[in-house]
Tab-separated table of C-alpha atoms in Angstrom:
chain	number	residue	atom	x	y	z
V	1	UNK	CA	52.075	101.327	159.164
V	2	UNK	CA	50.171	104.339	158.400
V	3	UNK	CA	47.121	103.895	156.037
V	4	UNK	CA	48.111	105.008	152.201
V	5	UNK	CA	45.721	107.553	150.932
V	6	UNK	CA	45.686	106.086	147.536
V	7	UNK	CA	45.113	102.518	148.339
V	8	UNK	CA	42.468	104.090	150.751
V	9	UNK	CA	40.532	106.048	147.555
V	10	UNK	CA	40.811	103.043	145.127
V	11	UNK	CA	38.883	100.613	147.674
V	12	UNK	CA	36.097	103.746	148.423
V	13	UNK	CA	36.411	103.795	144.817
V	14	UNK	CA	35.243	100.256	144.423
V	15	UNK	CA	32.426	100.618	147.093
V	16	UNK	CA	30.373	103.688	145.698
V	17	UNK	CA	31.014	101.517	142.183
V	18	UNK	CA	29.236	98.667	143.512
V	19	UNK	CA	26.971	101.025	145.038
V	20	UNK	CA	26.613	102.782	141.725
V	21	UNK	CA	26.804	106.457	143.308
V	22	UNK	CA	26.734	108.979	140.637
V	23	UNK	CA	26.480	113.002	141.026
V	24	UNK	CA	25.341	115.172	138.232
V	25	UNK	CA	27.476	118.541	137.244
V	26	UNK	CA	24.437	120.926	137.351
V	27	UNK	CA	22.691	119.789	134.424
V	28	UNK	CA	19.381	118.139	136.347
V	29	UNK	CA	18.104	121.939	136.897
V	30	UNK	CA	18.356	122.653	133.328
V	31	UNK	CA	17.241	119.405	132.381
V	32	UNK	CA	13.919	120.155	134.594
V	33	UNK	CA	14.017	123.679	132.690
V	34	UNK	CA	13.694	121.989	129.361
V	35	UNK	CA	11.229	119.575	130.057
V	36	UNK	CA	8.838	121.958	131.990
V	37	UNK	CA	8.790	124.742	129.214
V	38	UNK	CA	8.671	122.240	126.305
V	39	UNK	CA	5.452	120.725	127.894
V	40	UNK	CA	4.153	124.377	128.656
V	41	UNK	CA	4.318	125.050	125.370
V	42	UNK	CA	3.242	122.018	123.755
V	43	UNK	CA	0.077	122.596	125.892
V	44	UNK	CA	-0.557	126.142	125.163
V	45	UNK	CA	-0.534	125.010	121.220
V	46	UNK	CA	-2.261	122.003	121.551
V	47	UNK	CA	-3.670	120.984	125.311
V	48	UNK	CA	-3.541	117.802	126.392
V	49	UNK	CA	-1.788	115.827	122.778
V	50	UNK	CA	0.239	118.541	123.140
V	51	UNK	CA	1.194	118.308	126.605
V	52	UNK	CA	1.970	114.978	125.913
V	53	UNK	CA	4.241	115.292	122.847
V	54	UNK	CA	6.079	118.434	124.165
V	55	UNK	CA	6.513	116.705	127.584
V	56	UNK	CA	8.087	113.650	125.482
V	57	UNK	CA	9.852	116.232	123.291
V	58	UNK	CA	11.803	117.879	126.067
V	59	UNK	CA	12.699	115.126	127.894
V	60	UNK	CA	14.227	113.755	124.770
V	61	UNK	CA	16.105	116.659	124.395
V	62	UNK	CA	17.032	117.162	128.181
V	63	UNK	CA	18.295	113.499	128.010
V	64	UNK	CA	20.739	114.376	124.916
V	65	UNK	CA	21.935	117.468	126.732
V	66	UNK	CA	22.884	116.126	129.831
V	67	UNK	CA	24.805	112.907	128.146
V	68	UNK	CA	27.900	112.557	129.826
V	69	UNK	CA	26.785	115.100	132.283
V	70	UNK	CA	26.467	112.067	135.417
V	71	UNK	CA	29.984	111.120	136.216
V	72	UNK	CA	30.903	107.986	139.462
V	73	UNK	CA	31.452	109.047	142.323
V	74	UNK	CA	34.870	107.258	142.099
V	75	UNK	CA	35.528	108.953	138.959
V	76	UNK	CA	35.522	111.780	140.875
V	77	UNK	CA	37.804	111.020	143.662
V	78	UNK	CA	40.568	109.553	141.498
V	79	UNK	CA	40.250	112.217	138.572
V	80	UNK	CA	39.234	115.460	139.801
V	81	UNK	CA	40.058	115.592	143.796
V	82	UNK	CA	42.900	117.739	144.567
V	83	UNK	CA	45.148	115.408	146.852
V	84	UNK	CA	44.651	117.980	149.759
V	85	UNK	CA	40.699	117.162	149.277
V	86	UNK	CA	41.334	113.398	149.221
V	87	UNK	CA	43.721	114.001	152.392
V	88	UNK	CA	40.637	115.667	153.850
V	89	UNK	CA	38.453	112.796	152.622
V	90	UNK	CA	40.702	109.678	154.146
V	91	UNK	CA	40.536	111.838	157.538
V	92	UNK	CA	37.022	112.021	157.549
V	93	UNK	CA	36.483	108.344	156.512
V	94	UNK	CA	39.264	107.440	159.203
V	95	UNK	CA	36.996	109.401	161.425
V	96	UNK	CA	33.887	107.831	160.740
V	97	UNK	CA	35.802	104.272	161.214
V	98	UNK	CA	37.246	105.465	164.479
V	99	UNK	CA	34.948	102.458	166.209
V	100	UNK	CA	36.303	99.682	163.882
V	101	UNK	CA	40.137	100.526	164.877
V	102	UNK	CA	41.592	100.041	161.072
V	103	UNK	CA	45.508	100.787	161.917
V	104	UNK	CA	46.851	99.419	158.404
V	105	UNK	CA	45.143	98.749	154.853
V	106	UNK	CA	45.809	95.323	155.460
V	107	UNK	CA	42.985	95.660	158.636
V	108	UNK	CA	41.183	98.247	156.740
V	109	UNK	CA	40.058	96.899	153.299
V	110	UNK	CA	38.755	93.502	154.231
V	111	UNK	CA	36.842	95.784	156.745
V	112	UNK	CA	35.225	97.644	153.715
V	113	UNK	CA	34.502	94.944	151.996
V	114	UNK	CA	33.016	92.394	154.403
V	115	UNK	CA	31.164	94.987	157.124
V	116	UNK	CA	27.775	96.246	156.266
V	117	UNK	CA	28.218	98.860	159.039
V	118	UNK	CA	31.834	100.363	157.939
V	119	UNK	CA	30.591	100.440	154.513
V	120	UNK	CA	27.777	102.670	155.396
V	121	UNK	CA	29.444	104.908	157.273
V	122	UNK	CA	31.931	105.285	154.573
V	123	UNK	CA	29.286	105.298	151.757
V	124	UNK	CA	27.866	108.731	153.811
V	125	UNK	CA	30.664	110.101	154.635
V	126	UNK	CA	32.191	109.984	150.965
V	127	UNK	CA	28.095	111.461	149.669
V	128	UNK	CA	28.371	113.991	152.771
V	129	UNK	CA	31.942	115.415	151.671
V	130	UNK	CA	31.435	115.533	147.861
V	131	UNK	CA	27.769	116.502	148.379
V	132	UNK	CA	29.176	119.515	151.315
V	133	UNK	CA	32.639	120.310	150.480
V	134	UNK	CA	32.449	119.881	146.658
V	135	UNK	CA	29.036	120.988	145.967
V	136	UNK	CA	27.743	118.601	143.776
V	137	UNK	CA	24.345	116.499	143.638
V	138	UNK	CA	24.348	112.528	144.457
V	139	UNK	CA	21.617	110.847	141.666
V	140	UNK	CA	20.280	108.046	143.142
């Protein structure tokens, strides 16, 4: 029985949730923008209390502006993925599992979920291909 690419996403889905991999939709950059020209300026008006307090300032405001901004990693996948790029995906994780020899979702999931090994090569496979193909930024 060949391996359904849904069934496949929803239990990489599960892993980078437990994992808690986010990526950020270009807003760290401008956050860092923020933050460093707030403090500039604070300091320029008021050295080092004003460092301080335009440091705090902008990463206040940085913070507000990039609410919402940090989205799962299995958000991602589910939501915005064209199926083509999820077909692409499943390959690539199929790929990486070659050694394990999943041949069904029955063999496959309890494979995710119980091998320390299969789970990290899916884990960088899935950061690889949305990091690579997708061009966006994993958070830690």
């Amino acid at each position: 029985m060949p391996i359904n690419t849904r069934e496949l996403m929803d239990a990489v889905g599960m892993l980078t949730d437990q994992r808690n991999v986010r990526v950020t939709v270009k807003s760290s950059a401008k956050g860092a923008v923020i933050c460093g020209t707030t403090c500039f300026v604070g300091g320029l008006l008021a050295g080092p209390i004003g460092l301080a307090v335009g440091g705090t300032i902008g990463a206040v405001g940085a913070g507000m502006m990039s609410k919402g901004k940090f989205r799962s990693v299995s958000e991602i996948i589910m939501n915005e993925m064209s199926e083509r790029e999820r077909e692409q995906l499943k390959g690539r994780i199929l790929n990486a599992l070659s050694e394990f020899h999943p041949t069904d979702m029955a063999v496959l999931l309890p494979l995710i979920m119980g091998n320390a090994q299969a789970q990290q090569a899916i884990l960088s496979t899935v950061i690889s291909f949305v990091s690579n193909e997708m061009r966006m930024q994993i958070v830690d």
